[in-house]
Coordinates of C-alpha atoms in Angstrom, one line a residue:
M1 CA 0.0 0.0 0.0
I2 CA 2.8 2.4 0.8
D3 CA 4.6 1.6 -2.5
K4 CA 1.4 2.2 -4.4
S5 CA 0.8 5.5 -2.6
L6 CA 4.3 6.7 -3.3
A7 CA 3.8 5.9 -7.0
A8 CA 0.5 7.8 -7.0
A9 CA 2.2 10.9 -5.5
R10 CA 5.0 10.7 -8.0
S11 CA 2.3 10.7 -10.8
G12 CA 0.7 13.9 -9.4
R13 CA -2.2 12.4 -7.4
G14 CA -2.7 13.4 -3.8
E15 CA -2.7 10.4 -1.4
V16 CA -3.3 10.0 2.4
L17 CA -2.8 6.9 4.5
A18 CA -3.2 6.5 8.3
I19 CA -1.2 3.7 9.8
V20 CA -3.0 2.5 12.9
G21 CA -1.9 -0.1 15.5
E22 CA -0.8 -0.7 19.1
A23 CA 2.5 0.5 20.5
G24 CA 5.4 -1.4 19.2
I25 CA 3.6 -2.9 16.2
G26 CA 5.8 -1.3 13.6
K27 CA 4.2 2.0 12.6
S28 CA 7.5 3.9 12.9
A29 CA 9.3 1.2 10.9
L30 CA 6.8 1.7 8.0
L31 CA 7.3 5.4 8.0
A32 CA 11.1 4.9 7.8
Y33 CA 10.5 2.4 5.0
A34 CA 8.5 5.1 3.1
E35 CA 11.2 7.7 3.6
D36 CA 13.8 5.2 2.4
G37 CA 11.7 4.6 -0.7
A38 CA 11.1 8.3 -1.4
A39 CA 14.0 8.8 -3.8
G40 CA 13.5 11.9 -5.9
M41 CA 10.9 13.4 -3.5
N42 CA 11.0 16.1 -0.9
I43 CA 10.3 14.9 2.6
L44 CA 8.6 16.8 5.5
R45 CA 8.4 15.0 8.8
A46 CA 7.2 15.6 12.3
R47 CA 6.5 13.6 15.5
G48 CA 3.8 14.3 18.0
V49 CA 5.2 14.8 21.5
Q50 CA 2.9 14.3 24.5
S51 CA 4.5 17.1 26.5
E52 CA 3.8 19.5 23.6
A53 CA 0.1 18.7 23.2
Q54 CA -0.9 22.1 24.6
I55 CA 1.7 24.2 22.7
P56 CA -0.1 26.0 19.8
F57 CA 1.0 24.7 16.4
A58 CA 4.1 23.0 17.8
G59 CA 3.7 20.0 15.5
L60 CA 2.7 22.1 12.5
F61 CA 5.8 24.3 12.9
E62 CA 8.1 21.3 13.1
L63 CA 6.5 19.8 10.0
L64 CA 6.4 22.9 7.8
R65 CA 9.6 24.6 8.8
P66 CA 11.7 23.2 5.9
A67 CA 8.9 24.3 3.4
L68 CA 8.5 27.9 4.6
A69 CA 10.6 29.2 1.7
S70 CA 7.6 28.3 -0.5
L71 CA 5.3 30.7 1.4
E72 CA 5.9 33.3 -1.3
R73 CA 3.9 31.1 -3.7
V74 CA 0.9 30.9 -1.3
P75 CA -2.0 33.5 -1.6
R76 CA -1.0 36.4 0.7
P77 CA -4.0 36.3 3.1
Q78 CA -3.3 32.6 3.7
A79 CA 0.4 33.2 4.1
T80 CA -0.3 35.9 6.6
A81 CA -2.6 33.6 8.6
L82 CA 0.0 30.8 8.6
E83 CA 2.8 33.2 9.6
G84 CA 0.8 34.4 12.5
A85 CA -0.1 30.9 13.6
L86 CA 3.5 29.8 13.5
A87 CA 4.6 33.0 15.4
L88 CA 6.6 34.2 12.5
R89 CA 4.8 37.6 12.6
P90 CA 2.3 39.3 15.0
A91 CA -0.9 37.2 15.0
S92 CA -4.5 38.2 14.5
A93 CA -7.4 35.8 15.3
E94 CA -8.5 34.0 12.2
D95 CA -11.3 31.6 11.3
R96 CA -10.1 28.2 12.4
F97 CA -10.1 26.9 8.8
A98 CA -7.8 29.6 7.5
I99 CA -4.7 27.8 8.9
G100 CA -5.8 24.5 7.3
A101 CA -6.3 26.2 3.9
A102 CA -2.9 27.8 4.2
T103 CA -1.3 24.5 5.1
L104 CA -2.9 22.9 2.0
S105 CA -1.6 25.7 -0.2
L106 CA 1.9 25.5 1.2
L107 CA 2.1 21.7 0.7
A108 CA 0.9 22.1 -2.9
A109 CA 3.4 24.9 -3.5
H110 CA 6.3 22.8 -2.0
A111 CA 5.4 19.9 -4.3
E112 CA 5.4 21.9 -7.5
H113 CA 8.9 21.0 -8.5
L114 CA 9.4 17.6 -6.7
P115 CA 6.7 15.2 -5.3
L116 CA 6.4 15.5 -1.6
L117 CA 6.2 12.9 1.2
V118 CA 4.8 14.0 4.5
T119 CA 5.2 11.7 7.5
V120 CA 3.9 12.3 11.0
D121 CA 4.7 9.8 13.7
D122 CA 2.7 9.6 16.9
A123 CA 0.1 11.8 15.3
H124 CA -2.2 11.1 18.3
W125 CA 0.0 13.4 20.3
L126 CA -0.2 16.4 18.0
D127 CA -1.5 19.6 19.6
G128 CA -5.2 20.2 18.6
S129 CA -4.4 23.2 16.4
S130 CA -1.8 21.3 14.4
A131 CA -4.1 18.3 14.1
N132 CA -7.0 20.4 12.8
A133 CA -4.9 22.2 10.2
L134 CA -3.3 19.0 9.0
L135 CA -6.6 17.1 8.8
F136 CA -8.2 20.0 6.8
A137 CA -5.3 19.9 4.3
A138 CA -5.1 16.1 4.1
R139 CA -8.7 15.7 3.2
R140 CA -8.4 18.1 0.3
L141 CA -5.4 16.7 -1.6
V142 CA -6.5 15.9 -5.1
A143 CA -4.3 16.8 -8.0
D144 CA -1.2 17.4 -5.8
A145 CA 1.9 15.4 -5.9
V146 CA 1.8 14.8 -2.1
L147 CA 1.6 11.7 0.0
V148 CA 0.7 12.1 3.7
L149 CA 1.4 9.2 6.0
L150 CA 0.2 9.4 9.6
A151 CA 1.1 6.9 12.3
V152 CA -1.5 6.8 15.1
R153 CA -1.7 4.5 18.1
E154 CA -4.8 2.4 18.3
D155 CA -7.6 3.5 20.7
E156 CA -6.0 6.9 21.4
P157 CA -8.0 10.1 20.6
S158 CA -6.5 11.7 17.4
L159 CA -7.3 13.6 14.3
L160 CA -8.7 10.4 12.8
D161 CA -11.7 10.5 15.1
G162 CA -14.8 11.2 12.9
A163 CA -12.5 11.6 9.8
D164 CA -12.8 9.5 6.6
L165 CA -9.1 9.1 5.9
P166 CA -7.9 5.7 4.5
R167 CA -6.5 3.5 7.2
L168 CA -4.0 0.6 7.3
R169 CA -4.5 -1.4 10.5
L170 CA -1.5 -3.3 11.7
H171 CA -1.7 -6.6 13.6
G172 CA 0.8 -8.8 15.2
L173 CA 3.2 -11.0 13.2
D174 CA 2.1 -14.6 12.7
R175 CA 4.0 -17.5 14.2
A176 CA 6.4 -18.0 11.3
A177 CA 7.2 -14.3 11.0
S178 CA 7.7 -14.1 14.7
A179 CA 10.2 -16.9 14.6
E180 CA 12.0 -15.4 11.7
L181 CA 12.3 -12.1 13.6
L182 CA 13.8 -13.9 16.6
R183 CA 16.2 -15.8 14.3
R184 CA 17.5 -12.5 12.9
R185 CA 17.6 -10.4 16.0
A186 CA 17.9 -13.0 18.9
P187 CA 19.6 -16.0 17.2
G188 CA 20.0 -18.0 20.4
L189 CA 16.3 -18.3 21.0
A190 CA 15.4 -20.2 17.9
E191 CA 18.4 -22.2 16.9
N192 CA 17.7 -25.5 18.6
A193 CA 14.9 -27.7 19.9
V194 CA 15.4 -26.6 23.5
A195 CA 14.8 -23.0 22.6
E196 CA 11.8 -23.6 20.3
P197 CA 9.3 -23.8 23.2
L198 CA 10.7 -20.4 24.4
A199 CA 10.1 -18.9 21.0
D200 CA 6.5 -20.3 21.0
R201 CA 6.0 -18.8 24.5
L202 CA 7.3 -15.4 23.4
Y203 CA 4.8 -15.4 20.5
R204 CA 2.0 -16.5 22.7
E205 CA 2.8 -13.8 25.4
T206 CA 3.2 -10.9 22.9
G207 CA 0.6 -11.7 20.3
G208 CA 3.3 -11.2 17.7
N209 CA 4.0 -7.6 18.6
P210 CA 7.5 -7.1 17.2
L211 CA 8.9 -4.7 19.8
A212 CA 7.5 -6.9 22.6
L213 CA 9.1 -10.0 21.0
L214 CA 12.5 -8.3 21.0
E215 CA 12.3 -6.7 24.4
L216 CA 11.2 -10.0 26.0
S217 CA 13.9 -11.9 24.2
D218 CA 16.4 -9.9 26.4
E219 CA 14.9 -11.7 29.4
R220 CA 15.9 -15.1 28.2
A221 CA 17.6 -16.1 31.4
W222 CA 14.5 -15.4 33.4
L223 CA 12.3 -17.1 30.9
E224 CA 14.4 -20.3 31.0
Q225 CA 14.0 -20.5 34.7
T226 CA 10.3 -20.2 34.8
P227 CA 7.8 -23.0 34.0
L228 CA 6.4 -22.7 30.4
H229 CA 2.8 -22.7 31.6
E230 CA 3.4 -19.7 33.9
P231 CA 2.4 -16.2 32.6
V232 CA 5.1 -13.7 32.0
P233 CA 4.7 -10.9 34.6
I234 CA 7.7 -8.9 33.4
V235 CA 5.8 -7.4 30.5
A236 CA 2.0 -7.2 30.9
S237 CA 2.8 -4.5 28.2
V238 CA 5.9 -3.4 26.4
A239 CA 6.1 -0.3 28.6
N240 CA 6.5 -2.5 31.7
S241 CA 9.8 -3.8 30.3
Y242 CA 11.1 -0.2 30.2
A243 CA 9.7 0.5 33.7
Q244 CA 11.6 -2.5 35.0
R245 CA 14.9 -1.2 33.6
F246 CA 14.1 2.3 35.1
D247 CA 13.5 0.7 38.5
S248 CA 16.9 -0.9 38.4
L249 CA 18.7 2.4 38.3
C250 CA 19.9 4.4 41.3
S251 CA 18.5 7.8 42.3
G252 CA 20.6 10.2 40.2
P253 CA 20.2 8.5 36.9
R254 CA 16.5 7.9 37.6
Q255 CA 15.9 11.6 38.3
M256 CA 17.9 12.6 35.2
L257 CA 15.7 10.4 33.0
V258 CA 12.6 11.9 34.6
L259 CA 13.9 15.3 33.8
L260 CA 14.5 14.2 30.2
A261 CA 11.0 12.7 30.0
A262 CA 9.4 15.9 31.3
S263 CA 11.3 18.2 28.9
N264 CA 10.7 18.5 25.2
S265 CA 14.4 18.8 24.2
S266 CA 16.8 16.2 22.9
D267 CA 19.7 18.6 23.3
L268 CA 21.8 17.8 26.4
S269 CA 23.0 21.3 26.7
A270 CA 19.4 22.5 27.3
L271 CA 19.3 20.2 30.3
V272 CA 22.4 21.5 32.0
R273 CA 20.7 24.3 34.0
P274 CA 17.6 22.3 35.2
A275 CA 19.9 19.3 36.0
S276 CA 22.2 21.5 38.1
A277 CA 19.2 23.0 40.0
L278 CA 18.3 19.4 41.0
G279 CA 21.9 18.6 42.0
L280 CA 22.4 16.4 38.9
D281 CA 24.9 16.1 36.1
V282 CA 24.0 15.4 32.5
A283 CA 26.5 12.5 32.6
D284 CA 23.9 10.8 34.8
V285 CA 22.2 9.7 31.6
T286 CA 24.9 7.1 31.0
P287 CA 23.3 4.4 33.1
G288 CA 20.0 5.0 31.3
E289 CA 21.8 4.4 28.0
A290 CA 23.4 1.2 29.4
A291 CA 19.9 0.0 30.4
G292 CA 18.6 0.4 26.9
L293 CA 16.3 3.3 27.6
V294 CA 18.0 6.1 25.7
D295 CA 20.7 6.6 23.0
V296 CA 23.3 9.3 23.4
R297 CA 24.8 10.7 20.2
G298 CA 27.2 13.5 20.9
T299 CA 25.1 16.3 22.5
R300 CA 21.8 14.7 21.4
I301 CA 19.8 12.2 23.4
E302 CA 16.9 10.2 22.0
W303 CA 14.5 7.7 23.6
R304 CA 14.8 4.2 22.3
H305 CA 11.0 4.2 21.9
P306 CA 8.3 6.6 22.9
L307 CA 7.0 4.0 25.3
A308 CA 10.3 4.2 27.2
R309 CA 9.6 7.9 27.8
S310 CA 6.0 7.2 28.9
A311 CA 7.1 4.4 31.2
V312 CA 9.8 6.5 32.9
Y313 CA 7.5 9.5 33.4
G314 CA 4.6 7.3 34.6
R315 CA 6.9 5.4 37.0
A316 CA 8.3 8.5 38.7
A317 CA 6.7 9.6 42.0
P318 CA 4.4 12.7 41.7
A319 CA 6.7 14.8 43.9
E320 CA 9.6 13.8 41.6
R321 CA 7.7 14.9 38.5
R322 CA 6.7 18.2 40.1
A323 CA 10.4 18.9 41.0
V324 CA 11.6 18.4 37.5
H325 CA 8.8 20.6 36.0
R326 CA 9.7 23.4 38.5
A327 CA 13.4 23.1 37.5
L328 CA 12.5 23.2 33.8
A329 CA 10.2 26.2 34.3
D330 CA 12.9 28.1 36.1
A331 CA 15.5 27.3 33.4
L332 CA 13.4 28.3 30.3
P333 CA 14.0 31.8 28.8
D334 CA 11.3 34.4 28.7
A335 CA 10.8 33.8 24.9
D336 CA 9.5 30.3 25.8
D337 CA 6.6 31.5 27.8
D338 CA 4.1 28.9 26.7
R339 CA 6.2 25.9 27.7
R340 CA 7.2 27.7 31.0
A341 CA 3.5 28.2 31.8
W342 CA 2.7 24.5 31.4
H343 CA 5.8 23.4 33.4
L344 CA 4.6 25.8 36.2
A345 CA 1.1 24.2 36.0
L346 CA 2.6 20.7 36.2
A347 CA 4.7 21.7 39.2
A348 CA 1.8 23.1 41.1
V349 CA 0.2 21.5 44.2
G350 CA -3.3 22.9 44.5
P351 CA -4.3 26.5 43.6
D352 CA -1.3 28.5 42.3
A353 CA -1.9 32.2 41.3
V354 CA 1.4 32.4 39.4
A355 CA 0.8 29.3 37.3
S356 CA -2.8 30.3 36.7
S357 CA -1.7 33.7 35.5
A358 CA 1.0 32.3 33.2
L359 CA -1.5 29.9 31.7
E360 CA -4.0 32.7 31.1
Q361 CA -1.4 34.6 29.1
A362 CA -0.5 31.4 27.2
G363 CA -4.2 30.9 26.4
I364 CA -4.5 34.5 25.1
R365 CA -1.5 33.9 22.8
A366 CA -2.9 30.7 21.6
R367 CA -6.3 32.4 20.9
D368 CA -4.6 35.2 19.0
R369 CA -2.8 32.6 16.8
S370 CA -6.2 31.0 16.0
A371 CA -5.2 27.8 18.0
Y372 CA -8.7 27.8 19.6
D373 CA -8.7 24.2 20.8
V374 CA -5.3 24.6 22.6
A375 CA -6.5 28.0 24.0
S376 CA -9.6 26.4 25.4
R377 CA -7.7 23.7 27.3
T378 CA -5.1 26.2 28.5
F379 CA -7.8 28.5 29.9
E380 CA -9.5 25.5 31.5
R381 CA -6.3 24.5 33.3
A382 CA -5.7 28.1 34.3
G383 CA -9.2 28.0 36.0
S384 CA -8.4 24.8 37.8
L385 CA -5.3 26.5 39.4
A386 CA -7.2 29.7 40.2
P387 CA -7.0 30.8 43.8
D388 CA -10.6 32.0 44.0
D389 CA -14.0 31.3 42.4
E390 CA -14.3 34.6 40.6
R391 CA -11.1 34.0 38.6
R392 CA -12.1 30.4 38.1
S393 CA -15.4 31.3 36.5
R394 CA -13.7 33.9 34.3
M395 CA -11.1 31.4 33.0
L396 CA -13.8 28.7 32.4
L397 CA -15.8 31.3 30.4
A398 CA -12.7 32.1 28.3
A399 CA -12.3 28.3 27.8
A400 CA -15.9 28.0 26.6
E401 CA -15.5 30.9 24.2
A402 CA -12.4 29.3 22.6
A403 CA -14.1 25.9 22.5
W404 CA -17.0 27.4 20.6
L405 CA -14.6 29.1 18.1
S406 CA -13.0 25.7 17.6
G407 CA -16.4 24.2 16.7
L408 CA -16.8 22.2 20.0
G409 CA -20.3 22.9 21.0
D410 CA -20.8 20.2 23.6
R411 CA -17.5 21.1 25.3
A412 CA -18.5 24.8 25.3
N413 CA -21.8 24.1 27.0
A414 CA -20.1 21.9 29.6
L415 CA -17.6 24.6 30.4
L416 CA -20.3 27.2 30.7
D417 CA -22.2 25.1 33.2
E418 CA -19.0 24.7 35.2
A419 CA -18.3 28.4 35.1
D420 CA -21.8 29.2 36.2
S421 CA -21.5 26.8 39.2
Y422 CA -18.9 29.1 40.9
G423 CA -21.4 32.0 41.3
P424 CA -19.8 34.5 38.9
E425 CA -20.1 38.2 39.4
P426 CA -22.9 39.9 37.3
G427 CA -20.8 40.8 34.3
V428 CA -19.4 37.3 33.9
R429 CA -22.8 35.8 34.4
V430 CA -24.2 37.9 31.5
S431 CA -21.3 36.8 29.3
I432 CA -22.0 33.2 30.2
E433 CA -25.7 33.5 29.3
H434 CA -24.9 35.3 26.1
L435 CA -22.7 32.5 24.8
R436 CA -25.1 29.9 26.1
G437 CA -27.9 31.5 24.1
H438 CA -25.7 32.1 21.0
V439 CA -24.6 28.4 21.0
A440 CA -28.2 27.2 21.4
I441 CA -29.4 29.1 18.4
R442 CA -26.6 28.0 16.1
R443 CA -27.1 24.3 17.1
G444 CA -30.8 24.4 16.3
H445 CA -32.4 25.1 19.7
V446 CA -33.7 28.4 18.4
F447 CA -36.7 29.0 20.7
E448 CA -34.6 28.2 23.8
G449 CA -31.7 30.3 22.6
R450 CA -33.9 33.3 22.0
R451 CA -35.5 33.0 25.4
I452 CA -32.0 32.8 27.1
L453 CA -30.8 35.9 25.2
L454 CA -33.9 38.1 25.8
A455 CA -33.8 37.3 29.5
A456 CA -30.1 37.9 29.9
A457 CA -30.3 41.2 27.8
E458 CA -32.5 42.7 30.5
D459 CA -29.8 42.2 33.1
A460 CA -27.1 43.3 30.7
A461 CA -28.8 46.6 29.9
K462 CA -28.3 47.7 33.5
I463 CA -24.6 47.0 33.7
D464 CA -23.2 46.7 30.1
P465 CA -25.5 48.3 27.4
P466 CA -23.1 47.4 24.5
R467 CA -23.3 43.7 25.5
A468 CA -27.1 44.0 25.7
V469 CA -27.2 45.4 22.1
T470 CA -25.1 42.4 20.9
M471 CA -27.4 39.9 22.7
L472 CA -30.5 41.5 21.3
A473 CA -29.0 41.3 17.8
D474 CA -28.4 37.5 18.3
A475 CA -32.0 37.2 19.5
L476 CA -33.1 39.0 16.4
H477 CA -31.2 36.5 14.3
A478 CA -33.2 33.8 16.0
C479 CA -36.4 35.5 15.0
F480 CA -35.2 35.5 11.4
Y481 CA -34.7 31.7 11.7
L482 CA -38.2 31.4 13.2
G483 CA -39.9 33.7 10.6
D484 CA -41.2 36.0 13.4
A485 CA -41.3 39.4 11.8
A486 CA -43.3 41.0 14.6
A487 CA -40.7 40.0 17.2
M488 CA -37.9 41.3 15.0
G489 CA -39.5 44.8 14.9
S490 CA -39.9 44.8 18.7
I491 CA -36.2 43.9 19.2
V492 CA -35.1 46.5 16.7
D493 CA -36.9 49.1 18.8
Q494 CA -35.0 47.9 22.0
I495 CA -31.7 47.9 20.2
S496 CA -32.2 51.5 18.9
V497 CA -32.9 52.8 22.4
L498 CA -29.8 51.1 23.9
A499 CA -27.5 51.9 21.0
S500 CA -28.3 55.6 21.0
A501 CA -26.7 55.8 24.5
C502 CA -23.6 53.8 23.4
L503 CA -20.5 55.3 21.8
D504 CA -18.8 52.1 20.6
A505 CA -18.6 50.9 17.0
G506 CA -20.0 47.5 17.8
S507 CA -23.3 48.9 19.0
A508 CA -23.6 51.1 15.9
F509 CA -22.8 48.1 13.7
F510 CA -25.4 45.8 15.3
A511 CA -28.1 48.6 15.4
A512 CA -27.7 49.2 11.6
M513 CA -27.5 45.5 10.8
A514 CA -30.5 44.5 12.9
E515 CA -32.6 47.3 11.4
G516 CA -31.6 46.4 7.9
M517 CA -32.4 42.7 8.5
A518 CA -35.8 43.6 9.9
L519 CA -36.6 45.9 7.1
V520 CA -35.7 43.4 4.4
Y521 CA -37.7 40.7 6.1
S522 CA -40.8 42.9 6.4
G523 CA -40.6 43.7 2.7
A524 CA -38.8 47.1 2.7
G525 CA -36.3 46.0 0.0
D526 CA -35.1 49.5 -0.7
R527 CA -34.3 50.8 2.8
G528 CA -33.1 47.5 4.3
P529 CA -30.1 46.9 2.0
R530 CA -29.0 50.5 2.5
R531 CA -28.8 49.9 6.3
I532 CA -27.0 46.6 5.9
R533 CA -24.3 48.2 3.7
Q534 CA -23.9 51.0 6.3
A535 CA -23.4 48.2 8.9
V536 CA -20.7 46.5 6.8
A537 CA -19.0 49.9 6.3
I538 CA -18.8 50.4 10.0
L539 CA -17.3 46.9 10.5
T540 CA -14.7 47.2 7.7
S541 CA -13.5 50.7 8.8
S542 CA -13.1 49.8 12.5
D543 CA -9.8 48.5 13.7
E544 CA -11.7 47.4 16.8
L545 CA -14.1 45.2 14.9
R546 CA -12.4 44.1 11.7
D547 CA -10.4 41.2 13.3
D548 CA -13.2 39.8 15.4
P549 CA -14.0 36.3 14.0
S550 CA -17.4 36.3 15.7
L551 CA -18.6 39.0 13.4
L552 CA -17.7 37.2 10.2
A553 CA -21.1 35.6 9.8
W554 CA -22.8 38.9 10.3
A555 CA -20.6 40.6 7.7
A556 CA -21.3 37.8 5.2

């Protein structure tokens, strides 16, 4: 299948294939096979990293960085959106599909001269913003000389959920292939009749998982001393084999490996400061290398397998993990604020005002870069660390707003319910009800949404008239869906009274738009369009309103 897909990409037809299977089944090996067979093609590659799952566009930047020279051949509005998302220029909030469209254009442009192979390993660990952009692009490859290969772990949430991408599901090797693998990689196990039952046992215990076969073959001495009918407790999963090796190390090397697992860097020089703060030396990685957990190549250090990293991090005591996250946060430069914020959060025990504030700023940066899913989860975490209920409700509201901009209606409603449960102050409560009503209308619960908005607008008029104008405009939109011309006229009257006392451009925009809609719907086809055009002119001439993605539907 991979060979056929490579041939199709070379002939100018876009191809996508998701390779799905359990850990250790051979997904990474097949990606390497594809790269080896991609002679005469450009290659872009990335790997999802669990610790970077909340860093906006971390995976997309790694993937596209070698192709950024092709940005000059991408339509300028798309190039601008992508540059902002990747923090190559000041960002402005965009529609969530703009980055996906720009990603598609950049891949197509980069494939104009040579066919392109794109490989993403551990794609289930991509940050949500990168996953959304990549999925948008992958589903729209047609006459582009591009092959996208995604490796995804079975039963993990990923960009494949709900998508219609072609999939190749990997299963364990059969008995003959397992024996052949052992003959090649562990010759002593399958050379004679005495060892043959052990090879059968390995196959039975691992289900033919290649990595598990090889890892268990290292335990030959233990296996030979254990009755054949006994289960193998050493590896209930492949990860347990790595955990056993980690447990055998003494304190210094153990903590050094936990530090490495918690960081996102494979550069040993980047670990010198946090290691020193913990009383460690980077040379403490050497026992981990001897134990088969990591490989050290000069100043670079790589995990033997992603499961080794997961096993080490999971095996460490909570206090040990918090200590290394604190050391990493203290060592990171100011330019790396997003990672620092998450390290502070992971180092926290209970409410932590500093970590909560750092996460709030990270959420704002993610939202400004159109990474709405990442922003939502960042604000939610900021709320969980907030020292008081007022701040907690504000952060949960921000999380709900970002979730809605990401298209996650159920998540937005759940966050609004949680924000409301903390007894928010009146202004936040009005904002909660506004978004609740807005979401209800756009998801088809039009009567309920209008009821929520009209009730909340009464409260908003006393404390925040511009907000009340916006809520009434949303309620008027609901009347349009319902065909209720009389209610539209009544709401326009309320908006006019409130907007006359407001000085902001938003109130003027909604007053003109609402009146124009009501006039058109009531049959005034001459005056209505004139007011609507006035509203659009207000929007496009206002620096305050022009970049607000929530107004795009109104402007259209």
